[in-house]
């Protein structure tokens, strides 16, 4: 039986009155959100309390060493019972963590470091623990997971993909078994019955997408839908009262929290049904053909935000070219809508950058993670237009049945926490949207990472040749090299150049998503060059061979700065983990999208002074990068906040009846 008392005691949490425990959605106040975010800037540090907590936990270690297994289990349960009335206070957490630490030492052969204890404490305080790459986030999470499970909560450890969830669950399974917790793993294509069984376990590993869609299915099942969708409800639960898949939104420990809560939060998750398309496939093909005959600037204008608008001359041209087509082309509104959509498909969305073709289907590539999102489609006919452009089968239009943003979904957990290597850059937004504070956890060992000077080129061709030569040079010295790229196309361009140089390498991008972790795990061997899109091994450690460590460690090359400095920092963080040696450098060009899209005039003006190796050139270029990324982050933050607003309006417009108390 679930017990959520430890999660809410003393925290002012209002639990909803639905079929299972989740946080009631509070009244929305933009002013309150903004004030909350800014107030977090002045929050006082708790270094003294943290050290006192560590002192308590470490003082118990010698006692735990001599206790038998059953005493450890009983001790954790006894402390958890006290938590149900007192909450996750430091004195009790120190005791609970001492039991879990000793259990881990016995069955996993791994003892939690002090910094991991601090991370576990931050998680049960409902915070984001910022831990440097390689500091053991996976093991740190077991402290919070075991403690919360012992207190009776349903614990969801949320990962960015199925592989990482299954891997981490398998790695930690002996520890959970030791404390007699049941362990569940939810993956894609699992039946509703199997999902329900897995979610019934004490601790469940699941990807963010699978979890959110299962929640939406429950919303449909229990009646959080329009009457028009009652048929779907009966299909979902044909034998009377609906069965939910989840057993509550108690505790979520989100791995790679910035990726899930920020980067992937720009669009809502939608459950939809496919409807017959009112438009014939020929119409899409005609639109693509018409758009392809138009001339840039004269007939249409492409903005830096990827919006496309017909000029008056262009509209007149479309009217003339479509005059003999008949059907929907007789309508001026349809003419404009179809051609502008086709122009977007042709000029704003590019193959191997925004999407790939797999199994003759258009599959969207997440711009931030580099991963394929096979369950996502673009709306309002854009996806079908891109399918026509690529000569793929035209799929039906989608009708939304239920949707939710990550912001609203994760905000419904009674205790939300997360781990990541990069959170401070978006701390204000995390505080505003999720009411989460970020705590920077110190490293277990001092970092030995050395960042070399940036190298800047005028053209993309110069840059790629320089990257290929540099990677080959470093690998020839017996070190391993990881090259990060922003797109599938870029990774394959570099791969071809390395082939021409006769250099062995591995290319890892959205086409090889299933082998991602395995490729990254072996990227630390002598002479190994791994070219990867920006998903590059998040959640997977690159273990260095002794030979590579002796030669200077892993060398990371960033080939294009991202819109978010966090992603650059994540890539650089692959090098020099846990006190290992390592170097990083950026080899980029002024034609990159960050500069062209966000500071086009400025980058063109100062370009002559940015190229070169002088101290002045390097300093000026660093300033340009910071300014461009600040512009990009501002725009993306606006998109995310707009997504929340549109989601709320969607709920209001449909007269949606929630399952939580408002």
Coordinates of N, CA and C in Angstrom, one line a residue, residues 13-125:
X13 N 2.2 20.6 0.6 CA 1.8 20.0 -0.7 C 0.3 19.7 -0.6
X14 N -0.5 20.1 -1.6 CA -1.9 19.7 -1.6 C -2.0 18.5 -2.6
X15 N -2.6 17.4 -2.1 CA -2.7 16.2 -2.9 C -4.0 16.2 -3.6
X16 N -4.0 15.8 -4.9 CA -5.3 15.8 -5.7 C -6.2 14.8 -5.2
X17 N -7.5 14.9 -5.6 CA -8.5 13.9 -5.2 C -8.9 12.9 -6.3
X18 N -7.9 12.6 -7.2 CA -8.2 11.7 -8.2 C -8.0 10.2 -7.8
X19 N -7.9 9.3 -8.8 CA -7.9 7.9 -8.5 C -6.6 7.5 -7.9
X20 N -5.5 8.3 -8.1 CA -4.3 8.0 -7.4 C -3.6 9.3 -6.9
X21 N -2.6 9.2 -6.1 CA -2.0 10.4 -5.5 C -1.2 11.1 -6.5
X22 N -1.4 12.4 -6.7 CA -0.6 13.3 -7.4 C -0.9 14.7 -6.9
X23 N 0.0 15.6 -7.2 CA -0.1 17.0 -6.6 C -1.3 17.7 -7.3
X24 N -2.1 18.4 -6.6 CA -3.1 19.2 -7.2 C -2.5 20.3 -7.9
X25 N -3.1 20.6 -9.1 CA -2.5 21.7 -9.9 C -2.8 23.0 -9.3
X26 N -1.8 23.8 -8.9 CA -2.1 25.1 -8.2 C -2.6 26.1 -9.2
X27 N -3.3 27.2 -8.7 CA -3.7 28.3 -9.5 C -2.5 28.9 -10.2
X28 N -2.6 29.3 -11.5 CA -1.5 29.8 -12.2 C -1.3 31.3 -12.0
X29 N -0.1 31.7 -11.6 CA 0.2 33.1 -11.4 C 1.6 33.4 -12.0
X30 N 1.6 34.1 -13.1 CA 2.9 34.5 -13.8 C 3.8 35.3 -12.9
X31 N 3.1 36.3 -12.1 CA 3.9 37.1 -11.2 C 4.6 36.3 -10.1
X32 N 3.8 35.4 -9.6 CA 4.4 34.5 -8.5 C 5.5 33.7 -9.1
X33 N 5.4 33.2 -10.3 CA 6.5 32.4 -10.9 C 7.8 33.2 -11.0
X34 N 7.6 34.5 -11.5 CA 8.7 35.4 -11.8 C 9.4 35.7 -10.4
X35 N 8.6 36.1 -9.4 CA 9.2 36.4 -8.1 C 9.9 35.2 -7.5
X36 N 9.3 34.0 -7.7 CA 10.0 32.8 -7.1 C 11.3 32.6 -7.8
X37 N 11.4 32.8 -9.1 CA 12.7 32.6 -9.8 C 13.7 33.6 -9.3
X38 N 13.3 34.9 -9.2 CA 14.3 35.9 -8.9 C 14.7 35.7 -7.4
X39 N 13.8 35.3 -6.5 CA 14.1 35.1 -5.1 C 15.2 34.0 -5.0
X40 N 15.2 33.1 -5.9 CA 16.2 32.0 -5.8 C 17.6 32.5 -5.9
X41 N 17.8 33.6 -6.6 CA 19.1 34.2 -6.7 C 19.7 34.6 -5.4
X42 N 18.9 34.9 -4.4 CA 19.4 35.3 -3.1 C 19.3 34.3 -2.0
X43 N 19.0 33.0 -2.4 CA 18.9 31.9 -1.5 C 20.2 31.7 -0.8
X44 N 20.2 31.5 0.5 CA 21.5 31.3 1.2 C 21.9 29.9 1.1
X45 N 23.2 29.7 1.0 CA 23.8 28.4 0.9 C 23.6 27.6 2.2
X46 N 23.7 26.3 2.1 CA 23.6 25.4 3.3 C 24.8 24.6 3.5
X47 N 26.0 25.1 3.2 CA 27.2 24.4 3.3 C 27.4 23.8 4.7
X48 N 27.1 24.6 5.7 CA 27.3 24.1 7.1 C 26.4 22.9 7.4
X49 N 25.1 23.0 7.0 CA 24.2 21.9 7.2 C 24.6 20.7 6.5
X50 N 25.1 20.9 5.2 CA 25.5 19.7 4.4 C 26.7 19.0 5.1
X51 N 27.6 19.7 5.6 CA 28.8 19.1 6.3 C 28.3 18.4 7.6
X52 N 27.4 19.0 8.3 CA 26.9 18.3 9.5 C 26.2 17.0 9.1
X53 N 25.4 17.0 8.0 CA 24.8 15.8 7.5 C 25.8 14.7 7.2
X54 N 26.9 15.1 6.5 CA 27.9 14.1 6.1 C 28.6 13.6 7.4
X55 N 28.8 14.4 8.4 CA 29.4 14.0 9.6 C 28.6 12.9 10.3
X56 N 27.3 13.1 10.3 CA 26.4 12.2 10.9 C 26.4 10.8 10.2
X57 N 26.3 10.9 8.8 CA 26.3 9.7 8.0 C 27.6 8.9 8.2
X58 N 28.7 9.6 8.1 CA 30.0 8.9 8.2 C 30.3 8.4 9.6
X59 N 29.8 9.0 10.6 CA 29.9 8.5 12.0 C 29.3 7.1 12.2
X60 N 28.2 6.9 11.3 CA 27.5 5.6 11.4 C 28.1 4.5 10.6
X61 N 29.1 4.8 9.8 CA 29.6 3.8 8.8 C 30.3 2.6 9.6
X62 N 31.1 2.9 10.6 CA 31.7 1.8 11.3 C 30.7 0.9 12.0
X63 N 29.6 1.4 12.4 CA 28.6 0.6 13.0 C 27.9 -0.3 12.0
X64 N 27.6 0.3 10.8 CA 27.0 -0.5 9.8 C 27.9 -1.7 9.3
X65 N 29.2 -1.5 9.3 CA 30.1 -2.5 8.8 C 29.9 -3.8 9.5
X66 N 29.6 -3.8 10.8 CA 29.5 -5.0 11.6 C 28.1 -5.6 11.8
X67 N 27.1 -4.9 11.2 CA 25.7 -5.3 11.3 C 25.4 -6.4 10.3
X68 N 24.6 -7.3 10.6 CA 24.3 -8.3 9.5 C 23.2 -7.8 8.6
X69 N 23.0 -8.5 7.5 CA 22.1 -8.1 6.4 C 20.7 -7.7 6.9
X70 N 20.2 -8.6 7.7 CA 18.8 -8.4 8.2 C 18.7 -7.1 9.0
X71 N 19.7 -6.9 9.8 CA 19.7 -5.6 10.6 C 19.7 -4.4 9.7
X72 N 20.5 -4.5 8.6 CA 20.5 -3.3 7.7 C 19.1 -3.1 7.1
X73 N 18.4 -4.2 6.7 CA 17.1 -4.1 6.1 C 16.1 -3.5 7.1
X74 N 16.1 -4.1 8.3 CA 15.2 -3.7 9.4 C 15.5 -2.2 9.8
X75 N 16.7 -1.9 9.8 CA 17.1 -0.5 10.2 C 16.6 0.5 9.2
X76 N 16.7 0.2 7.9 CA 16.1 1.2 6.9 C 14.6 1.3 7.0
X77 N 13.9 0.2 7.2 CA 12.5 0.3 7.4 C 12.1 1.1 8.6
X78 N 12.8 0.9 9.7 CA 12.5 1.6 10.9 C 12.7 3.1 10.8
X79 N 13.8 3.5 10.1 CA 14.0 4.9 9.8 C 12.9 5.5 8.9
X80 N 12.5 4.7 7.9 CA 11.5 5.1 7.0 C 10.2 5.4 7.7
X81 N 9.8 4.6 8.7 CA 8.6 4.8 9.4 C 8.6 6.1 10.1
X82 N 9.8 6.5 10.7 CA 9.9 7.8 11.3 C 9.7 9.0 10.3
X83 N 10.2 8.7 9.1 CA 10.1 9.7 8.0 C 8.6 10.0 7.7
X84 N 7.7 9.1 7.9 CA 6.3 9.3 7.6 C 5.7 10.3 8.5
X85 N 6.3 10.6 9.6 CA 5.8 11.7 10.5 C 6.7 12.9 10.6
X86 N 8.0 12.7 10.2 CA 8.9 13.8 10.4 C 9.4 14.4 9.0
X87 N 9.2 13.6 7.9 CA 9.7 14.0 6.6 C 11.1 13.6 6.4
X88 N 11.7 14.0 5.3 CA 13.1 13.7 5.0 C 14.1 14.7 5.6
X89 N 14.1 14.6 6.9 CA 15.0 15.5 7.7 C 16.4 14.9 7.7
X90 N 17.4 15.8 7.9 CA 18.8 15.4 7.8 C 19.2 14.3 8.7
X91 N 18.7 14.3 9.9 CA 19.1 13.3 10.9 C 18.6 11.9 10.4
X92 N 17.4 11.8 9.9 CA 16.9 10.5 9.4 C 17.6 10.1 8.1
X93 N 17.8 11.1 7.2 CA 18.4 10.8 6.0 C 19.8 10.3 6.2
X94 N 20.6 10.8 7.1 CA 21.9 10.3 7.4 C 21.9 8.8 7.8
X95 N 20.9 8.5 8.7 CA 20.7 7.1 9.1 C 20.4 6.2 7.9
X96 N 19.4 6.6 7.1 CA 18.9 5.8 6.0 C 20.0 5.6 5.0
X97 N 20.8 6.7 4.7 CA 21.8 6.6 3.7 C 23.0 5.7 4.2
X98 N 23.2 5.6 5.5 CA 24.2 4.8 6.0 C 23.9 3.3 5.8
X99 N 22.6 3.0 5.9 CA 22.2 1.6 5.6 C 22.3 1.3 4.1
X100 N 21.9 2.2 3.2 CA 22.0 2.0 1.8 C 23.4 1.9 1.3
X101 N 24.3 2.8 1.9 CA 25.7 2.8 1.5 C 26.3 1.4 1.8
X102 N 26.1 0.9 3.0 CA 26.7 -0.4 3.4 C 26.1 -1.6 2.5
X103 N 24.8 -1.5 2.3 CA 24.2 -2.5 1.4 C 24.8 -2.5 0.0
X104 N 25.1 -1.3 -0.5 CA 25.7 -1.2 -1.8 C 27.1 -1.7 -1.8
X105 N 27.8 -1.5 -0.8 CA 29.2 -2.0 -0.7 C 29.2 -3.5 -0.7
X106 N 28.2 -4.1 0.0 CA 28.2 -5.6 0.1 C 27.8 -6.2 -1.2
X107 N 26.8 -5.7 -1.9 CA 26.2 -6.4 -3.1 C 26.7 -5.9 -4.4
X108 N 27.0 -4.6 -4.5 CA 27.5 -4.0 -5.7 C 29.0 -3.8 -5.8
X109 N 29.6 -3.9 -4.6 CA 31.0 -3.6 -4.5 C 31.4 -2.2 -4.7
X110 N 30.4 -1.3 -4.5 CA 30.6 0.2 -4.7 C 30.1 0.9 -3.4
X111 N 30.9 1.7 -2.8 CA 30.6 2.5 -1.7 C 30.3 3.9 -2.1
X112 N 29.2 4.5 -1.7 CA 28.8 5.8 -2.1 C 29.9 6.8 -1.5
X113 N 30.4 7.7 -2.4 CA 31.3 8.7 -1.9 C 30.5 9.8 -1.2
X114 N 31.2 10.7 -0.5 CA 30.5 11.8 0.2 C 29.7 12.6 -0.7
X115 N 30.3 12.9 -1.9 CA 29.5 13.8 -2.8 C 28.3 13.1 -3.3
X116 N 28.3 11.8 -3.4 CA 27.0 11.1 -3.8 C 26.0 11.1 -2.7
X117 N 26.4 11.1 -1.4 CA 25.5 11.3 -0.3 C 24.9 12.7 -0.4
X118 N 25.6 13.7 -0.7 CA 25.1 15.1 -0.9 C 24.1 15.1 -2.0
X119 N 24.4 14.4 -3.1 CA 23.4 14.4 -4.2 C 22.1 13.7 -3.8
X120 N 22.2 12.6 -3.1 CA 21.0 11.9 -2.7 C 20.2 12.7 -1.8
X121 N 20.9 13.4 -0.9 CA 20.2 14.4 0.0 C 19.4 15.5 -0.8
X122 N 20.1 16.0 -1.8 CA 19.5 17.1 -2.6 C 18.2 16.5 -3.3
X123 N 18.3 15.3 -3.7 CA 17.1 14.7 -4.4 C 15.9 14.6 -3.5
X124 N 16.1 14.1 -2.3 CA 15.0 14.0 -1.4 C 14.6 15.3 -0.8
X125 N 15.3 16.4 -1.0 CA 14.9 17.7 -0.7 C 14.1 18.3 -1.8

